[in-house]
């Protein structure tokens, strides 16, 4: 039960990231690249303070940073730039689909291959997401945006897997954010950030970075060693559903029949994949 609650809290933090990002970008309070840079900066600052208050050290020169900070940077850069040319719903489908495939593949290569029931559950959940998120009308996929979102999905999958071997979730996450900051900032400026940030944009990005990203990712690194790669991948399919539900509750968005049916398939697929059947 404790693992379930911590995992659910982590997924809620991830969903809150999505909502904060939407609030900032859709309102024009921030451009995607500027939001990402402030997000990483705020996460690095908050986590550093927490590690210092705990009397710990931050292993910035540990060899784990090559994978941890590198994959975090890949995710942040790909995710931020992809949404400049990619439909949000289609982008989410690409991201979560790639995360599933990559984490399943890594699990299979490391002796934790997904079961048939897990593959079936993931397929049902992804189908539910596609039903909810598929864009209306003619779908035009920008190849550059799709490629960047694919890279973001691979980055996040590797970042999640890397957490399974992180000895200290908080200090490891702090080190990843610190090392990812210059890489992410330099790459986003190189790719052309307009840096259009209002006070509201700064506030939303700081909240996302310091709380729902920094603390959320640290909690994820605490939880993910207790999950198999397949389960860790599948539970993340709940994030868009949580974000949509929060949008209905907090932003007065419409809860359509299509949304309810799709969410039911997502949650049903996740349940099929992760719940153990009692044998009696």
Coordinates of C-alpha atoms in Angstrom, one line a residue, residues 99-123 161 164 227-235 237 269 272-274:
X99 CA 8.8 5.4 -23.2
X100 CA 6.9 2.1 -23.1
X101 CA 8.9 0.6 -26.0
X102 CA 12.3 1.7 -24.6
X103 CA 11.7 0.6 -21.0
X104 CA 10.2 -2.7 -22.2
X105 CA 13.3 -3.2 -24.4
X106 CA 15.8 -2.3 -21.7
X107 CA 13.9 -4.6 -19.3
X108 CA 14.1 -7.5 -21.8
X109 CA 17.8 -6.9 -22.3
X110 CA 18.5 -6.9 -18.6
X111 CA 16.5 -10.0 -17.6
X112 CA 13.2 -8.3 -16.7
X113 CA 11.2 -8.9 -19.9
X114 CA 7.6 -7.8 -19.7
X115 CA 5.0 -10.6 -19.4
X116 CA 2.3 -11.1 -22.0
X117 CA -0.3 -9.6 -19.6
X118 CA 1.8 -6.5 -19.2
X119 CA 2.2 -6.1 -22.9
X120 CA -1.5 -6.5 -23.4
X121 CA -2.3 -4.1 -20.6
X122 CA 0.1 -1.5 -22.0
X123 CA -1.5 -1.9 -25.4
X161 CA 15.9 3.1 -15.6
X164 CA 17.1 1.9 -10.3
X227 CA 9.2 -1.5 -9.6
X228 CA 10.1 -3.7 -12.6
X229 CA 11.0 -1.7 -15.7
X230 CA 7.7 -2.8 -17.3
X231 CA 5.6 -1.7 -14.4
X232 CA 7.5 1.5 -14.1
X233 CA 6.7 2.2 -17.7
X234 CA 3.1 1.3 -17.6
X235 CA 2.1 3.3 -14.5
X237 CA 0.4 6.0 -18.8
X269 CA -5.1 -1.5 -19.1
X272 CA -4.5 -5.5 -16.1
X273 CA -0.8 -5.0 -16.3
X274 CA 0.2 -4.3 -12.8

